[in-house]
Short mmCIF file of C-alpha atoms in Angstrom, two decimals:
data_model
loop_
_atom_site.label_atom_id
_atom_site.label_comp_id
_atom_site.label_asym_id
_atom_site.label_seq_id
_atom_site.Cartn_x
_atom_site.Cartn_y
_atom_site.Cartn_z
CA MET A 1 -84.88 -47.20 95.52
CA THR A 2 -86.14 -49.92 97.98
CA THR A 3 -84.00 -50.38 101.08
CA LEU A 4 -84.11 -53.01 103.98
CA LYS A 5 -85.66 -50.33 106.03
CA ASP A 6 -88.42 -50.11 103.67
CA ILE A 7 -89.02 -53.82 103.49
CA ALA A 8 -88.71 -53.93 107.31
CA LYS A 9 -91.13 -51.13 107.82
CA GLU A 10 -93.86 -52.68 105.31
CA LEU A 11 -93.61 -55.96 106.94
CA GLY A 12 -92.88 -54.82 110.54
CA LEU A 13 -89.84 -56.56 111.15
CA SER A 14 -86.50 -55.44 111.96
CA PRO A 15 -84.01 -54.57 109.26
CA ALA A 16 -81.61 -56.85 110.81
CA THR A 17 -84.04 -59.69 110.35
CA VAL A 18 -84.91 -58.59 106.66
CA SER A 19 -81.10 -58.64 106.25
CA ARG A 20 -80.46 -62.07 107.56
CA ALA A 21 -83.69 -63.47 105.76
CA LEU A 22 -82.58 -62.52 102.29
CA ASN A 23 -79.15 -63.74 103.21
CA GLY A 24 -79.91 -67.10 104.02
CA PHE A 25 -79.34 -67.16 108.14
CA PRO A 26 -80.69 -70.57 109.19
CA GLU A 27 -81.84 -69.02 112.34
CA VAL A 28 -84.46 -67.19 110.26
CA GLY A 29 -87.62 -69.51 109.97
CA ALA A 30 -88.93 -70.47 106.61
CA ARG A 31 -92.38 -68.78 106.78
CA THR A 32 -90.29 -65.47 107.48
CA ARG A 33 -88.01 -65.89 104.99
CA ALA A 34 -90.79 -66.46 102.16
CA THR A 35 -92.39 -63.82 103.52
CA VAL A 36 -89.57 -60.99 103.27
CA GLU A 37 -88.40 -62.58 99.68
CA GLU A 38 -92.01 -62.07 98.14
CA ALA A 39 -91.97 -58.43 99.77
CA ALA A 40 -88.32 -57.93 98.22
CA GLU A 41 -89.64 -59.04 94.90
CA ARG A 42 -92.70 -57.13 94.63
CA MET A 43 -91.19 -53.91 96.25
CA GLY A 44 -88.09 -54.11 93.57
CA TYR A 45 -85.65 -54.61 95.88
CA ARG A 46 -81.96 -55.05 94.64
CA PRO A 47 -79.31 -55.62 97.31
CA ASN A 48 -76.01 -53.44 97.24
CA PRO A 49 -73.37 -55.86 96.21
CA LEU A 50 -70.81 -54.43 98.29
CA ALA A 51 -73.44 -54.53 101.60
CA LYS A 52 -74.25 -58.31 100.49
CA LYS A 53 -70.48 -59.13 100.31
CA LEU A 54 -70.05 -57.70 104.00
CA VAL A 55 -72.95 -59.45 105.50
CA SER A 56 -72.61 -63.04 103.43
CA GLY A 57 -69.13 -62.83 102.25
CA ARG A 58 -70.23 -63.20 98.84
CA SER A 59 -71.48 -60.62 96.09
CA GLY A 60 -72.79 -63.02 93.50
CA MET A 61 -70.93 -61.05 91.10
CA ILE A 62 -68.16 -62.80 88.65
CA GLY A 63 -65.52 -61.39 86.39
CA LEU A 64 -64.62 -61.71 82.70
CA VAL A 65 -61.89 -59.88 81.59
CA LEU A 66 -61.52 -59.81 77.64
CA LYS A 67 -58.75 -58.09 75.49
CA PRO A 68 -59.66 -57.03 72.07
CA ASP A 69 -58.01 -58.79 69.38
CA GLY A 70 -57.03 -55.19 67.74
CA SER A 71 -59.08 -55.94 64.54
CA SER A 72 -61.68 -53.62 63.49
CA GLN A 73 -64.02 -56.64 62.90
CA ALA A 74 -66.75 -57.44 65.68
CA ASP A 75 -66.19 -60.68 67.41
CA PRO A 76 -69.26 -62.69 66.64
CA THR A 77 -68.13 -65.11 69.71
CA LEU A 78 -67.93 -62.24 72.07
CA HIS A 79 -71.65 -61.80 72.00
CA GLU A 80 -72.25 -65.89 72.65
CA ILE A 81 -69.85 -65.74 75.58
CA MET A 82 -71.12 -62.78 77.37
CA PHE A 83 -74.97 -63.67 76.59
CA GLY A 84 -74.43 -67.08 77.58
CA LEU A 85 -72.49 -66.77 81.01
CA SER A 86 -74.84 -63.99 81.95
CA ASP A 87 -77.93 -66.30 81.34
CA GLN A 88 -76.55 -69.26 83.06
CA LEU A 89 -75.03 -67.38 86.08
CA ALA A 90 -78.19 -65.49 86.60
CA GLN A 91 -79.94 -68.88 87.03
CA ARG A 92 -77.85 -69.32 89.83
CA ASP A 93 -78.04 -65.98 91.38
CA MET A 94 -75.07 -64.53 90.14
CA ASP A 95 -74.19 -61.78 87.87
CA LEU A 96 -71.37 -61.35 85.03
CA VAL A 97 -69.24 -58.41 85.34
CA PHE A 98 -67.79 -57.88 81.64
CA HIS A 99 -64.21 -55.97 81.67
CA ALA A 100 -62.55 -55.05 78.40
CA SER A 101 -58.87 -54.44 78.74
CA SER A 102 -56.25 -52.99 76.37
CA SER A 103 -53.36 -53.54 78.78
CA ASP A 104 -50.19 -55.33 77.73
CA ASP A 105 -50.05 -56.43 81.52
CA LEU A 106 -52.26 -59.40 81.70
CA LEU A 107 -52.56 -59.19 85.27
CA GLU A 108 -53.38 -55.36 85.69
CA PRO A 109 -57.17 -55.66 85.32
CA TYR A 110 -57.30 -58.54 87.74
CA LYS A 111 -55.35 -56.53 90.52
CA ARG A 112 -57.38 -53.31 89.83
CA LEU A 113 -60.97 -55.42 90.21
CA LEU A 114 -59.63 -57.60 92.93
CA ASP A 115 -58.69 -54.11 94.90
CA LYS A 116 -62.36 -53.29 94.66
CA ASN A 117 -63.20 -56.33 96.79
CA ILE A 118 -66.42 -56.75 94.90
CA LEU A 119 -66.42 -59.94 92.88
CA ASP A 120 -66.67 -63.62 93.96
CA GLY A 121 -64.25 -65.03 91.39
CA PHE A 122 -63.41 -64.96 87.54
CA ILE A 123 -64.10 -66.97 84.58
CA LEU A 124 -60.95 -67.35 82.53
CA ASN A 125 -61.15 -67.28 78.55
CA ALA A 126 -58.56 -68.15 76.11
CA PRO A 127 -55.75 -69.40 77.98
CA GLU A 128 -51.95 -69.54 77.44
CA GLU A 129 -49.53 -71.80 78.11
CA ASP A 130 -48.13 -71.18 81.73
CA ASP A 131 -50.62 -68.69 81.85
CA PRO A 132 -49.67 -65.72 84.62
CA ARG A 133 -53.26 -65.09 85.25
CA ILE A 134 -53.92 -68.60 86.73
CA ARG A 135 -50.92 -68.64 89.03
CA PHE A 136 -51.91 -64.85 90.40
CA LEU A 137 -55.54 -66.34 91.25
CA GLN A 138 -54.21 -69.18 92.94
CA GLU A 139 -51.62 -67.65 94.89
CA ARG A 140 -54.24 -65.50 96.17
CA ASP A 141 -56.91 -68.04 96.90
CA VAL A 142 -59.28 -66.28 94.15
CA PRO A 143 -62.04 -68.87 92.81
CA PHE A 144 -61.98 -69.12 88.97
CA VAL A 145 -62.76 -71.54 86.17
CA VAL A 146 -61.08 -71.53 83.33
CA HIS A 147 -62.83 -71.67 79.57
CA GLY A 148 -60.02 -73.94 78.20
CA ARG A 149 -56.77 -75.32 79.62
CA ALA A 150 -52.98 -74.65 80.16
CA ALA A 151 -50.29 -76.33 81.69
CA GLY A 152 -50.74 -77.78 85.10
CA HIS A 153 -54.55 -78.80 85.20
CA ASP A 154 -54.79 -78.08 88.68
CA TYR A 155 -57.96 -75.89 88.52
CA ALA A 156 -61.39 -76.05 87.31
CA TYR A 157 -61.76 -76.33 83.75
CA TYR A 158 -64.20 -76.87 80.67
CA ASP A 159 -62.57 -77.60 77.64
CA ILE A 160 -63.49 -79.29 74.52
CA ASP A 161 -60.83 -81.99 72.70
CA ASN A 162 -59.06 -79.31 70.30
CA ARG A 163 -56.30 -81.72 69.33
CA GLY A 164 -58.55 -84.54 68.72
CA LEU A 165 -60.88 -82.43 66.52
CA ALA A 166 -57.86 -81.18 64.48
CA ARG A 167 -56.74 -84.85 64.19
CA ASP A 168 -60.09 -85.70 62.99
CA SER A 169 -60.19 -82.88 60.59
CA VAL A 170 -56.83 -83.83 58.86
CA ASP A 171 -57.57 -87.37 58.65
CA LEU A 172 -60.86 -86.52 56.90
CA LEU A 173 -58.86 -84.88 54.38
CA LEU A 174 -55.89 -87.51 54.24
CA ASN A 175 -58.86 -90.07 53.43
CA LEU A 176 -59.92 -87.62 50.39
CA GLY A 177 -56.54 -88.19 48.92
CA HIS A 178 -55.01 -84.60 50.17
CA ARG A 179 -51.60 -84.52 50.87
CA ARG A 180 -50.84 -80.48 50.91
CA ILE A 181 -53.03 -79.47 54.01
CA ALA A 182 -52.39 -76.08 55.43
CA LEU A 183 -53.71 -74.70 58.74
CA LEU A 184 -55.04 -71.31 59.27
CA ASN A 185 -54.43 -71.34 63.26
CA GLY A 186 -55.47 -68.81 66.05
CA GLN A 187 -53.48 -66.50 67.82
CA ALA A 188 -49.81 -68.15 68.46
CA GLY A 189 -49.29 -68.93 72.61
CA ARG A 190 -53.25 -69.82 73.00
CA SER A 191 -53.64 -73.19 74.41
CA TYR A 192 -56.15 -74.33 72.14
CA ALA A 193 -54.11 -73.11 68.93
CA GLN A 194 -51.64 -75.07 70.10
CA ASP A 195 -53.58 -78.20 70.62
CA ARG A 196 -54.77 -77.89 67.27
CA GLU A 197 -51.40 -77.71 65.65
CA ALA A 198 -50.34 -80.48 67.60
CA GLY A 199 -53.61 -82.63 66.34
CA TYR A 200 -52.44 -81.18 62.82
CA ARG A 201 -49.22 -82.67 63.04
CA ASP A 202 -50.17 -85.90 64.51
CA ALA A 203 -52.51 -86.73 61.24
CA MET A 204 -49.93 -85.22 59.01
CA GLY A 205 -46.91 -87.23 60.97
CA ARG A 206 -48.73 -90.73 61.08
CA ALA A 207 -49.39 -90.30 57.21
CA GLY A 208 -45.79 -89.92 56.67
CA LEU A 209 -45.78 -86.35 55.65
CA THR A 210 -43.69 -83.48 56.66
CA VAL A 211 -44.96 -80.00 57.15
CA PRO A 212 -43.14 -77.06 55.70
CA GLU A 213 -42.98 -73.87 58.01
CA PHE A 214 -45.45 -71.71 55.83
CA ALA A 215 -48.39 -74.50 56.09
CA VAL A 216 -49.32 -73.23 59.49
CA GLN A 217 -50.35 -69.84 59.76
CA TYR A 218 -51.46 -67.96 63.08
CA GLY A 219 -53.68 -65.30 63.74
CA PRO A 220 -56.72 -63.69 65.07
CA ALA A 221 -59.38 -66.16 64.63
CA ASN A 222 -61.45 -63.62 62.22
CA GLU A 223 -62.26 -63.09 58.52
CA ASP A 224 -59.42 -60.56 57.78
CA HIS A 225 -56.82 -63.39 58.83
CA GLY A 226 -58.46 -66.26 56.81
CA TYR A 227 -58.72 -63.73 53.84
CA THR A 228 -55.05 -62.48 53.83
CA LYS A 229 -53.15 -65.43 54.82
CA GLY A 230 -55.92 -67.80 52.72
CA LEU A 231 -54.89 -65.53 49.56
CA ALA A 232 -50.93 -65.91 50.34
CA LEU A 233 -51.22 -69.32 50.64
CA LEU A 234 -53.54 -70.04 47.77
CA SER A 235 -51.52 -67.61 45.21
CA GLY A 236 -48.37 -69.59 45.66
CA ARG A 237 -46.74 -66.90 47.99
CA PHE A 238 -45.13 -69.07 50.10
CA GLY A 239 -44.86 -72.21 48.06
CA PRO A 240 -46.98 -74.85 46.04
CA ARG A 241 -50.54 -74.08 46.88
CA PRO A 242 -52.12 -76.49 49.53
CA THR A 243 -55.53 -78.41 48.01
CA ALA A 244 -57.08 -78.53 51.42
CA ILE A 245 -57.17 -76.09 54.45
CA PHE A 246 -58.15 -76.31 57.94
CA CYS A 247 -59.60 -73.34 59.65
CA VAL A 248 -59.14 -72.46 63.05
CA SER A 249 -62.73 -70.80 63.19
CA THR A 250 -66.01 -70.14 60.84
CA PRO A 251 -65.03 -66.67 60.41
CA VAL A 252 -61.26 -67.45 59.29
CA ALA A 253 -63.22 -70.18 56.74
CA ALA A 254 -65.56 -67.39 55.66
CA GLY A 255 -62.57 -65.06 54.87
CA LEU A 256 -60.97 -68.11 52.98
CA TYR A 257 -63.90 -68.57 50.81
CA ARG A 258 -63.67 -64.97 49.67
CA ALA A 259 -59.62 -65.30 48.95
CA ALA A 260 -60.43 -68.62 47.06
CA GLN A 261 -63.15 -66.65 44.78
CA ASP A 262 -60.88 -63.83 44.26
CA ILE A 263 -58.44 -65.85 42.45
CA GLY A 264 -60.59 -68.22 40.63
CA LEU A 265 -60.70 -71.25 42.55
CA SER A 266 -63.52 -73.33 43.51
CA ILE A 267 -64.70 -75.14 46.71
CA PRO A 268 -64.35 -78.27 46.81
CA GLY A 269 -63.19 -78.78 43.37
CA ASP A 270 -60.01 -77.09 43.53
CA LEU A 271 -59.79 -76.49 47.15
CA SER A 272 -61.38 -78.45 50.22
CA VAL A 273 -61.98 -76.53 53.53
CA ILE A 274 -62.90 -77.45 57.05
CA ALA A 275 -63.45 -75.64 60.02
CA HIS A 276 -64.13 -75.89 63.59
CA ASP A 277 -67.45 -74.09 64.16
CA ASP A 278 -68.73 -72.64 67.33
CA ALA A 279 -71.98 -72.25 65.82
CA VAL A 280 -72.18 -68.63 65.88
CA PRO A 281 -75.68 -67.79 64.95
CA GLN A 282 -74.39 -64.90 62.85
CA MET A 283 -72.25 -67.09 60.71
CA ARG A 284 -73.75 -70.36 60.23
CA ALA A 285 -71.73 -72.87 58.46
CA VAL A 286 -74.68 -75.04 56.87
CA ASN A 287 -75.24 -71.34 55.14
CA PHE A 288 -71.96 -71.16 53.58
CA GLU A 289 -72.13 -71.88 49.85
CA PRO A 290 -70.88 -74.56 49.47
CA ALA A 291 -72.09 -75.52 52.73
CA LEU A 292 -68.97 -76.01 55.17
CA THR A 293 -67.81 -79.03 56.56
CA VAL A 294 -67.02 -78.35 60.38
CA THR A 295 -66.38 -79.94 63.93
CA ARG A 296 -68.79 -78.31 66.01
CA SER A 297 -68.69 -77.40 69.46
CA PRO A 298 -71.41 -74.35 70.34
CA LEU A 299 -69.96 -71.69 72.44
CA ARG A 300 -73.53 -71.40 74.16
CA ASP A 301 -72.96 -74.98 75.39
CA ALA A 302 -69.90 -74.31 77.26
CA CYS A 303 -71.54 -71.32 79.37
CA LYS A 304 -73.81 -74.10 81.54
CA PRO A 305 -70.78 -76.06 83.04
CA LEU A 306 -68.68 -72.78 83.44
CA ALA A 307 -71.38 -71.32 85.64
CA ALA A 308 -72.00 -74.82 87.22
CA LYS A 309 -68.60 -75.18 87.99
CA MET A 310 -68.33 -71.54 89.57
CA GLU A 311 -71.12 -72.26 91.58
CA ALA A 312 -69.73 -75.43 93.03
CA LEU A 313 -66.38 -73.73 93.85
CA LEU A 314 -67.95 -71.04 95.63
CA LYS A 315 -69.95 -73.88 97.32
CA GLY A 316 -66.36 -75.26 98.66
CA ALA A 317 -66.18 -77.98 95.89
CA PRO A 318 -62.48 -79.15 95.23
CA ALA A 319 -61.31 -77.59 91.83
CA ASP A 320 -59.62 -80.80 90.77
CA ILE A 321 -63.20 -82.67 90.22
CA LEU A 322 -64.60 -79.71 88.41
CA GLN A 323 -62.82 -80.55 85.05
CA THR A 324 -64.24 -81.23 82.00
CA LEU A 325 -63.02 -82.48 78.47
CA ALA A 326 -65.92 -82.50 76.21
CA PRO A 327 -66.05 -84.44 72.79
CA VAL A 328 -66.51 -82.74 69.38
CA ASP A 329 -68.84 -83.68 66.72
CA LEU A 330 -67.78 -83.68 62.91
CA ILE A 331 -70.00 -82.94 60.46
CA ALA A 332 -69.13 -83.78 56.91
CA ARG A 333 -70.97 -81.35 54.30
CA ASN A 334 -70.02 -79.72 50.42
CA SER A 335 -66.74 -77.94 51.23
CA THR A 336 -64.59 -81.13 51.04
CA GLY A 337 -64.13 -83.64 48.11
CA PRO A 338 -61.49 -85.54 46.74
CA VAL A 339 -57.88 -84.11 45.75
CA PRO A 340 -57.88 -82.72 42.48
CA THR A 341 -55.18 -85.12 40.17
CA GLU A 342 -52.64 -82.27 39.82
CA GLY A 343 -52.46 -81.97 43.84
CA GLU A 344 -51.58 -85.53 44.57
CA THR A 345 -48.12 -84.75 45.17
CA PRO A 346 -46.92 -83.56 48.94
CA TRP A 347 -44.98 -80.73 49.43
#
């Protein structure tokens, strides 16, 4: 492994000068810095993050803690988040440190990682209302960017308009004549799921429709949830079956498609389906049969602003100017159609 001493010996400089050049100290001339950087690249030098942090105060390492949802299914969104963030952070001379935690204590992995004193900050995923991670990091003055939003938006975040996309989705179904519209939502407590339920209820309420308790089903945003809860709704286990269902994700919609097929319902003849689509390559909505109507916001598109906001935070930008609420596209395809005659009566 190439060291600072090896580069210093190669160039006839002191190790201290090489270290200052690589860490951007202003007293090092531009020509010397360029020479040192070229030699470091040619010799395959890779800085020790602990040593780098001691010298510059920054390691260039950003933490992402994720908790498995407990299902046996691979999460296709995890691949998009990890690779997208890794790529975007690398373009800004930072590296992603991924940590999987099964602890019930949300703060435990953050405390452990901070005790190691390696990370410069965190990107938080899927926040909850009154999220304890946000308070914890704010109290310790640790830089962080949230993918999503929770209560008290006095921090850097990138989010999509979850309430608006749900409202638009339900409005599309209402305009097709549907009145019995159900929601297969994400996990209870997650901010995005609460916002989508709020948007769903906005549209239903504006149409003068009541929502029975069983019409909103929470669970992991995976295919199993779509199949099991979809089967229960469509078989009449909870009450009169819906004629349309809004799904929190493409995998949930895939499970719902299977449930409809298993009990002999056609899409969109008997059931209209719409979903939020994160444009995951492994499960493209346009490849569903019939092609799935979606609100679209690719996860990879979120990674660039998340990385940019982290870079800006580390350079001293105030968190409250690093806040983005992005719009979402609605793409109508073949999975939504007019309400069947027998389904025109509300719940």
